[in-house]
PDB file of C-alpha atoms in Angstrom:
ATOM      1  CA  ILE A   1      29.927 -88.348 161.707  1.00  0.00           C
ATOM      2  CA  VAL A   2      32.107 -85.332 162.003  1.00  0.00           C
ATOM      3  CA  VAL A   3      32.765 -85.370 158.287  1.00  0.00           C
ATOM      4  CA  LEU A   4      29.080 -85.562 157.537  1.00  0.00           C
ATOM      5  CA  PHE A   5      28.401 -82.707 159.867  1.00  0.00           C
ATOM      6  CA  HIS A   6      31.093 -80.669 158.187  1.00  0.00           C
ATOM      7  CA  CYS A   7      29.724 -81.570 154.789  1.00  0.00           C
ATOM      8  CA  SER A   8      26.211 -80.611 155.707  1.00  0.00           C
ATOM      9  CA  SER A   9      27.568 -77.329 157.069  1.00  0.00           C
ATOM     10  CA  ASP A  10      29.161 -76.621 153.674  1.00  0.00           C
ATOM     11  CA  VAL A  11      25.927 -77.516 151.943  1.00  0.00           C
ATOM     12  CA  ALA A  12      23.987 -75.272 154.322  1.00  0.00           C
ATOM     13  CA  GLU A  13      26.479 -72.454 153.745  1.00  0.00           C
ATOM     14  CA  VAL A  14      26.275 -72.894 149.961  1.00  0.00           C
ATOM     15  CA  HIS A  15      22.496 -72.977 150.201  1.00  0.00           C
ATOM     16  CA  LEU A  16      22.505 -69.795 152.337  1.00  0.00           C
ATOM     17  CA  ARG A  17      24.844 -68.067 149.881  1.00  0.00           C
ATOM     18  CA  GLN A  18      22.578 -69.107 147.003  1.00  0.00           C
ATOM     19  CA  GLN A  19      19.541 -67.697 148.851  1.00  0.00           C
ATOM     20  CA  ILE A  20      21.393 -64.434 149.501  1.00  0.00           C
ATOM     21  CA  LEU A  21      22.461 -64.235 145.867  1.00  0.00           C
ATOM     22  CA  ASP A  22      18.928 -65.036 144.683  1.00  0.00           C
ATOM     23  CA  THR A  23      17.523 -62.402 147.027  1.00  0.00           C
ATOM     24  CA  ALA A  24      20.081 -59.839 145.853  1.00  0.00           C
ATOM     25  CA  VAL A  25      19.330 -60.611 142.204  1.00  0.00           C
ATOM     26  CA  GLY A  26      15.577 -60.396 142.944  1.00  0.00           C
ATOM     27  CA  VAL A  27      15.963 -57.048 144.731  1.00  0.00           C
ATOM     28  CA  LEU A  28      18.194 -55.735 141.955  1.00  0.00           C
ATOM     29  CA  SER A  29      15.674 -56.920 139.343  1.00  0.00           C
ATOM     30  CA  LEU A  30      12.872 -55.191 141.244  1.00  0.00           C
ATOM     31  CA  LEU A  31      14.920 -51.973 141.400  1.00  0.00           C
ATOM     32  CA  VAL A  32      15.601 -52.104 137.653  1.00  0.00           C
ATOM     33  CA  VAL A  33      11.940 -52.833 136.845  1.00  0.00           C
ATOM     34  CA  ASN A  34      10.829 -50.086 139.235  1.00  0.00           C
ATOM     35  CA  THR A  35      13.255 -47.594 137.654  1.00  0.00           C
ATOM     36  CA  ILE A  36      12.005 -48.494 134.178  1.00  0.00           C
ATOM     37  CA  ALA A  37       8.386 -48.177 135.347  1.00  0.00           C
ATOM     38  CA  ILE A  38       9.073 -44.746 136.866  1.00  0.00           C
ATOM     39  CA  ALA A  39      10.780 -43.582 133.665  1.00  0.00           C
ATOM     40  CA  GLN A  40       7.888 -44.882 131.565  1.00  0.00           C
ATOM     41  CA  LYS A  41       5.387 -43.210 133.870  1.00  0.00           C
ATOM     42  CA  LYS A  42       7.197 -39.872 133.543  1.00  0.00           C
ATOM     43  CA  HIS A  43       7.391 -40.262 129.768  1.00  0.00           C
ATOM     44  CA  LEU A  44       3.711 -41.201 129.592  1.00  0.00           C
ATOM     45  CA  GLY A  45       2.843 -38.218 131.795  1.00  0.00           C
ATOM     46  CA  LYS A  46       4.735 -35.867 129.475  1.00  0.00           C
ATOM     47  CA  LEU A  47       3.060 -37.440 126.462  1.00  0.00           C
ATOM     48  CA  GLN A  48      -0.387 -37.080 128.034  1.00  0.00           C
ATOM     49  CA  ARG A  49       0.345 -33.455 128.976  1.00  0.00           C
ATOM     50  CA  ARG A  50       1.425 -32.698 125.396  1.00  0.00           C
ATOM     51  CA  GLN A  51      -1.681 -34.391 124.038  1.00  0.00           C
ATOM     52  CA  ALA A  52      -3.884 -32.480 126.488  1.00  0.00           C
ATOM     53  CA  GLU A  53      -2.183 -29.207 125.510  1.00  0.00           C
ATOM     54  CA  LYS A  54      -2.692 -29.979 121.812  1.00  0.00           C
ATOM     55  CA  GLU A  55      -6.337 -30.861 122.433  1.00  0.00           C
ATOM     56  CA  LEU A  56      -6.835 -27.640 124.399  1.00  0.00           C
ATOM     57  CA  GLU A  57      -5.214 -25.653 121.580  1.00  0.00           C
ATOM     58  CA  ARG A  58      -7.424 -27.435 119.017  1.00  0.00           C
ATOM     59  CA  ARG A  59     -10.527 -26.627 121.065  1.00  0.00           C
ATOM     60  CA  LYS A  60      -9.494 -22.974 121.385  1.00  0.00           C
ATOM     61  CA  MET A  61      -8.985 -22.798 117.620  1.00  0.00           C
ATOM     62  CA  CYS A  62     -12.376 -24.422 117.000  1.00  0.00           C
ATOM     63  CA  SER A  63     -13.978 -21.998 119.423  1.00  0.00           C
ATOM     64  CA  LYS A  64     -12.387 -19.050 117.603  1.00  0.00           C
ATOM     65  CA  MET A  65     -13.538 -20.419 114.239  1.00  0.00           C
ATOM     66  CA  PHE A  66     -17.029 -20.946 115.637  1.00  0.00           C
ATOM     67  CA  THR A  67     -17.102 -17.365 116.928  1.00  0.00           C
ATOM     68  CA  VAL A  68     -15.886 -15.956 113.620  1.00  0.00           C
ATOM     69  CA  PHE A  69     -18.340 -18.041 111.607  1.00  0.00           C
ATOM     70  CA  ASN A  70     -21.195 -17.059 113.922  1.00  0.00           C
ATOM     71  CA  SER A  71     -20.414 -13.401 113.316  1.00  0.00           C
ATOM     72  CA  ILE A  72     -20.462 -13.701 109.519  1.00  0.00           C
ATOM     73  CA  LEU A  73     -22.882 -16.552 108.778  1.00  0.00           C
ATOM     74  CA  PRO A  74     -26.424 -17.454 109.754  1.00  0.00           C
ATOM     75  CA  PRO A  75     -26.157 -19.567 112.934  1.00  0.00           C
ATOM     76  CA  PHE A  76     -28.035 -22.540 111.489  1.00  0.00           C
ATOM     77  CA  LEU A  77     -25.301 -22.943 108.844  1.00  0.00           C
ATOM     78  CA  VAL A  78     -22.241 -22.792 111.094  1.00  0.00           C
ATOM     79  CA  LYS A  79     -22.368 -26.362 112.431  1.00  0.00           C
ATOM     80  CA  ARG A  80     -23.067 -27.730 108.962  1.00  0.00           C
ATOM     81  CA  ILE A  81     -20.060 -25.894 107.546  1.00  0.00           C
ATOM     82  CA  LEU A  82     -17.753 -26.942 110.381  1.00  0.00           C
ATOM     83  CA  ARG A  83     -18.822 -30.588 110.075  1.00  0.00           C
ATOM     84  CA  ASN A  84     -18.056 -30.693 106.362  1.00  0.00           C
ATOM     85  CA  PRO A  85     -16.026 -27.630 105.300  1.00  0.00           C
ATOM     86  CA  SER A  86     -15.388 -28.768 101.727  1.00  0.00           C
ATOM     87  CA  HIS A  87     -19.088 -29.344 100.990  1.00  0.00           C
ATOM     88  CA  ALA A  88     -21.001 -26.456  99.394  1.00  0.00           C
ATOM     89  CA  ILE A  89     -24.347 -25.737 101.022  1.00  0.00           C
ATOM     90  CA  GLY A  90     -27.196 -24.809  98.741  1.00  0.00           C
ATOM     91  CA  ASP A  91     -30.631 -25.670 100.053  1.00  0.00           C
ATOM     92  CA  ARG A  92     -33.779 -25.142  98.050  1.00  0.00           C
ATOM     93  CA  VAL A  93     -36.180 -22.826  99.860  1.00  0.00           C
ATOM     94  CA  GLU A  94     -39.722 -22.217  98.629  1.00  0.00           C
ATOM     95  CA  ARG A  95     -40.245 -18.639  99.784  1.00  0.00           C
ATOM     96  CA  VAL A  96     -37.852 -16.012 101.151  1.00  0.00           C
ATOM     97  CA  SER A  97     -37.891 -12.256 101.526  1.00  0.00           C
ATOM     98  CA  ILE A  98     -34.606 -10.361 101.461  1.00  0.00           C
ATOM     99  CA  LEU A  99     -33.890  -6.856 102.748  1.00  0.00           C
ATOM    100  CA  PHE A 100     -30.902  -4.995 101.303  1.00  0.00           C
ATOM    101  CA  ILE A 101     -29.785  -2.135 103.534  1.00  0.00           C
ATOM    102  CA  LEU A 102     -27.472   0.483 102.063  1.00  0.00           C
ATOM    103  CA  LEU A 103     -25.955   3.200 104.233  1.00  0.00           C
ATOM    104  CA  CYS A 104     -26.946   6.617 102.868  1.00  0.00           C
ATOM    105  CA  ASP A 105     -24.136   8.820 101.544  1.00  0.00           C
ATOM    106  CA  PHE A 106     -21.582   6.233 102.599  1.00  0.00           C
ATOM    107  CA  GLU A 107     -19.063   7.151  99.905  1.00  0.00           C
ATOM    108  CA  ARG A 108     -19.145  10.848 100.825  1.00  0.00           C
ATOM    109  CA  TYR A 109     -18.740  10.086 104.567  1.00  0.00           C
ATOM    110  CA  SER A 110     -16.057   7.468 103.990  1.00  0.00           C
ATOM    111  CA  MET A 111     -13.865  10.071 102.267  1.00  0.00           C
ATOM    112  CA  THR A 112     -13.826  12.175 105.447  1.00  0.00           C
ATOM    113  CA  MET A 113     -12.954   9.343 107.857  1.00  0.00           C
ATOM    114  CA  THR A 114      -9.683   7.673 108.710  1.00  0.00           C
ATOM    115  CA  PRO A 115      -9.630   3.915 108.051  1.00  0.00           C
ATOM    116  CA  VAL A 116      -9.892   3.193 111.783  1.00  0.00           C
ATOM    117  CA  LYS A 117     -12.897   5.517 112.226  1.00  0.00           C
ATOM    118  CA  LEU A 118     -14.523   4.057 109.120  1.00  0.00           C
ATOM    119  CA  PHE A 119     -14.054   0.526 110.422  1.00  0.00           C
ATOM    120  CA  ARG A 120     -15.475   1.486 113.837  1.00  0.00           C
ATOM    121  CA  PHE A 121     -18.423   3.233 112.198  1.00  0.00           C
ATOM    122  CA  LEU A 122     -19.254   0.201 110.039  1.00  0.00           C
ATOM    123  CA  ASN A 123     -18.746  -2.210 112.916  1.00  0.00           C
ATOM    124  CA  ASP A 124     -20.919  -0.204 115.309  1.00  0.00           C
ATOM    125  CA  THR A 125     -23.627   0.294 112.669  1.00  0.00           C
ATOM    126  CA  PHE A 126     -23.711  -3.366 111.678  1.00  0.00           C
ATOM    127  CA  ILE A 127     -23.758  -4.491 115.315  1.00  0.00           C
ATOM    128  CA  GLU A 128     -26.761  -2.220 115.877  1.00  0.00           C
ATOM    129  CA  ILE A 129     -28.485  -3.771 112.846  1.00  0.00           C
ATOM    130  CA  ASP A 130     -27.515  -7.257 114.099  1.00  0.00           C
ATOM    131  CA  VAL A 131     -29.293  -6.546 117.394  1.00  0.00           C
ATOM    132  CA  ILE A 132     -32.421  -5.264 115.655  1.00  0.00           C
ATOM    133  CA  CYS A 133     -32.505  -8.294 113.345  1.00  0.00           C
ATOM    134  CA  ALA A 134     -31.949 -10.717 116.225  1.00  0.00           C
ATOM    135  CA  THR A 135     -34.710  -9.032 118.226  1.00  0.00           C
ATOM    136  CA  HIS A 136     -37.183  -9.695 115.408  1.00  0.00           C
ATOM    137  CA  GLY A 137     -35.877 -13.127 114.405  1.00  0.00           C
ATOM    138  CA  VAL A 138     -34.509 -11.956 111.046  1.00  0.00           C
ATOM    139  CA  THR A 139     -31.483 -13.792 109.639  1.00  0.00           C
ATOM    140  CA  LYS A 140     -28.343 -11.832 108.821  1.00  0.00           C
ATOM    141  CA  ILE A 141     -27.081 -13.109 105.498  1.00  0.00           C
ATOM    142  CA  GLU A 142     -24.001 -10.984 104.838  1.00  0.00           C
ATOM    143  CA  THR A 143     -22.378  -7.582 104.882  1.00  0.00           C
ATOM    144  CA  VAL A 144     -20.455  -6.266 101.895  1.00  0.00           C
ATOM    145  CA  GLY A 145     -18.873  -2.848 102.111  1.00  0.00           C
ATOM    146  CA  GLU A 146     -21.665  -0.496 103.185  1.00  0.00           C
ATOM    147  CA  GLU A 147     -24.403  -3.035 102.440  1.00  0.00           C
ATOM    148  CA  TYR A 148     -26.137  -5.254 104.976  1.00  0.00           C
ATOM    149  CA  VAL A 149     -28.273  -8.130 103.714  1.00  0.00           C
ATOM    150  CA  CYS A 150     -30.820  -9.927 105.883  1.00  0.00           C
ATOM    151  CA  GLY A 151     -33.894 -11.993 105.265  1.00  0.00           C
ATOM    152  CA  VAL A 152     -36.690 -14.244 106.429  1.00  0.00           C
ATOM    153  CA  GLY A 153     -37.712 -17.645 105.165  1.00  0.00           C
ATOM    154  CA  VAL A 154     -34.070 -18.731 105.099  1.00  0.00           C
ATOM    155  CA  SER A 155     -33.719 -20.461 108.457  1.00  0.00           C
ATOM    156  CA  PRO A 156     -35.292 -23.841 109.235  1.00  0.00           C
ATOM    157  CA  THR A 157     -37.482 -22.138 111.856  1.00  0.00           C
ATOM    158  CA  ASP A 158     -38.768 -19.640 109.278  1.00  0.00           C
ATOM    159  CA  GLN A 159     -39.390 -22.437 106.788  1.00  0.00           C
ATOM    160  CA  ASP A 160     -41.447 -24.305 109.387  1.00  0.00           C
ATOM    161  CA  GLU A 161     -43.426 -21.144 110.166  1.00  0.00           C
ATOM    162  CA  ASP A 162     -43.987 -20.504 106.454  1.00  0.00           C
ATOM    163  CA  HIS A 163     -45.201 -24.066 105.948  1.00  0.00           C
ATOM    164  CA  LEU A 164     -47.598 -23.947 108.923  1.00  0.00           C
ATOM    165  CA  THR A 165     -49.010 -20.405 108.766  1.00  0.00           C
ATOM    166  CA  GLY A 166     -47.766 -18.870 105.532  1.00  0.00           C
ATOM    167  CA  HIS A 167     -45.130 -16.246 104.854  1.00  0.00           C
ATOM    168  CA  THR A 168     -47.011 -13.290 106.342  1.00  0.00           C
ATOM    169  CA  GLY A 169     -45.571 -13.731 109.857  1.00  0.00           C
ATOM    170  CA  CYS A 170     -42.020 -13.933 108.517  1.00  0.00           C
ATOM    171  CA  LEU A 171     -42.538 -10.926 106.270  1.00  0.00           C
ATOM    172  CA  SER A 172     -44.025  -8.927 109.172  1.00  0.00           C
ATOM    173  CA  ARG A 173     -40.825  -9.441 111.156  1.00  0.00           C
ATOM    174  CA  LEU A 174     -38.727  -8.241 108.217  1.00  0.00           C
ATOM    175  CA  LEU A 175     -40.906  -5.158 107.796  1.00  0.00           C
ATOM    176  CA  LEU A 176     -40.539  -4.397 111.519  1.00  0.00           C
ATOM    177  CA  VAL A 177     -36.761  -4.417 111.042  1.00  0.00           C
ATOM    178  CA  ALA A 178     -37.078  -2.063 108.050  1.00  0.00           C
ATOM    179  CA  TRP A 179     -39.381   0.243 110.038  1.00  0.00           C
ATOM    180  CA  GLU A 180     -37.050   0.293 113.044  1.00  0.00           C
ATOM    181  CA  LEU A 181     -34.018   0.993 110.834  1.00  0.00           C
ATOM    182  CA  LYS A 182     -35.872   3.785 109.023  1.00  0.00           C
ATOM    183  CA  ASN A 183     -36.561   5.461 112.350  1.00  0.00           C
ATOM    184  CA  LEU A 184     -33.017   5.209 113.718  1.00  0.00           C
ATOM    185  CA  PRO A 185     -31.389   8.543 114.473  1.00  0.00           C
ATOM    186  CA  ARG A 186     -28.806   9.408 111.801  1.00  0.00           C
ATOM    187  CA  THR A 187     -25.321  10.324 112.925  1.00  0.00           C
TER     188      THR A 187
END
């Protein structure tokens, strides 16, 4: 009986050692897995931050492009251009009226101004015309040198108005712009 007891004590000790070893291996495995998970989480966090930064930069760039396009193109065209930049836009419009505005004696005045003053003068003048056009619902088409081009019947809203009530309402707004510009104080 003593031998059996001794034998079962060895078996119990071996079993205990095996449990300790299994526990140690399990704990060590958990530590390794946890370390890998933490490293992956940090890497994923960095990756997500970089992606978020790139997305923010892309949105800022799009916002800048949108702002620039809005300042040089009729607003109803901007989204169409940004959606498909390589596609030329040329819509058929039944009836439009265009107003070409030339700054009087521009060449003579431009010779007396520094480039910075000339740029400021043009910018201020065209912004003033932009405001007048916007007030009367007239579409700015473009500016070239000392020329400002605007019109009615171009925008979808004007086309709807023209279709429903004729072109007279659109033309009246354009004539109001011309009248207001004619009566601006000259500097």
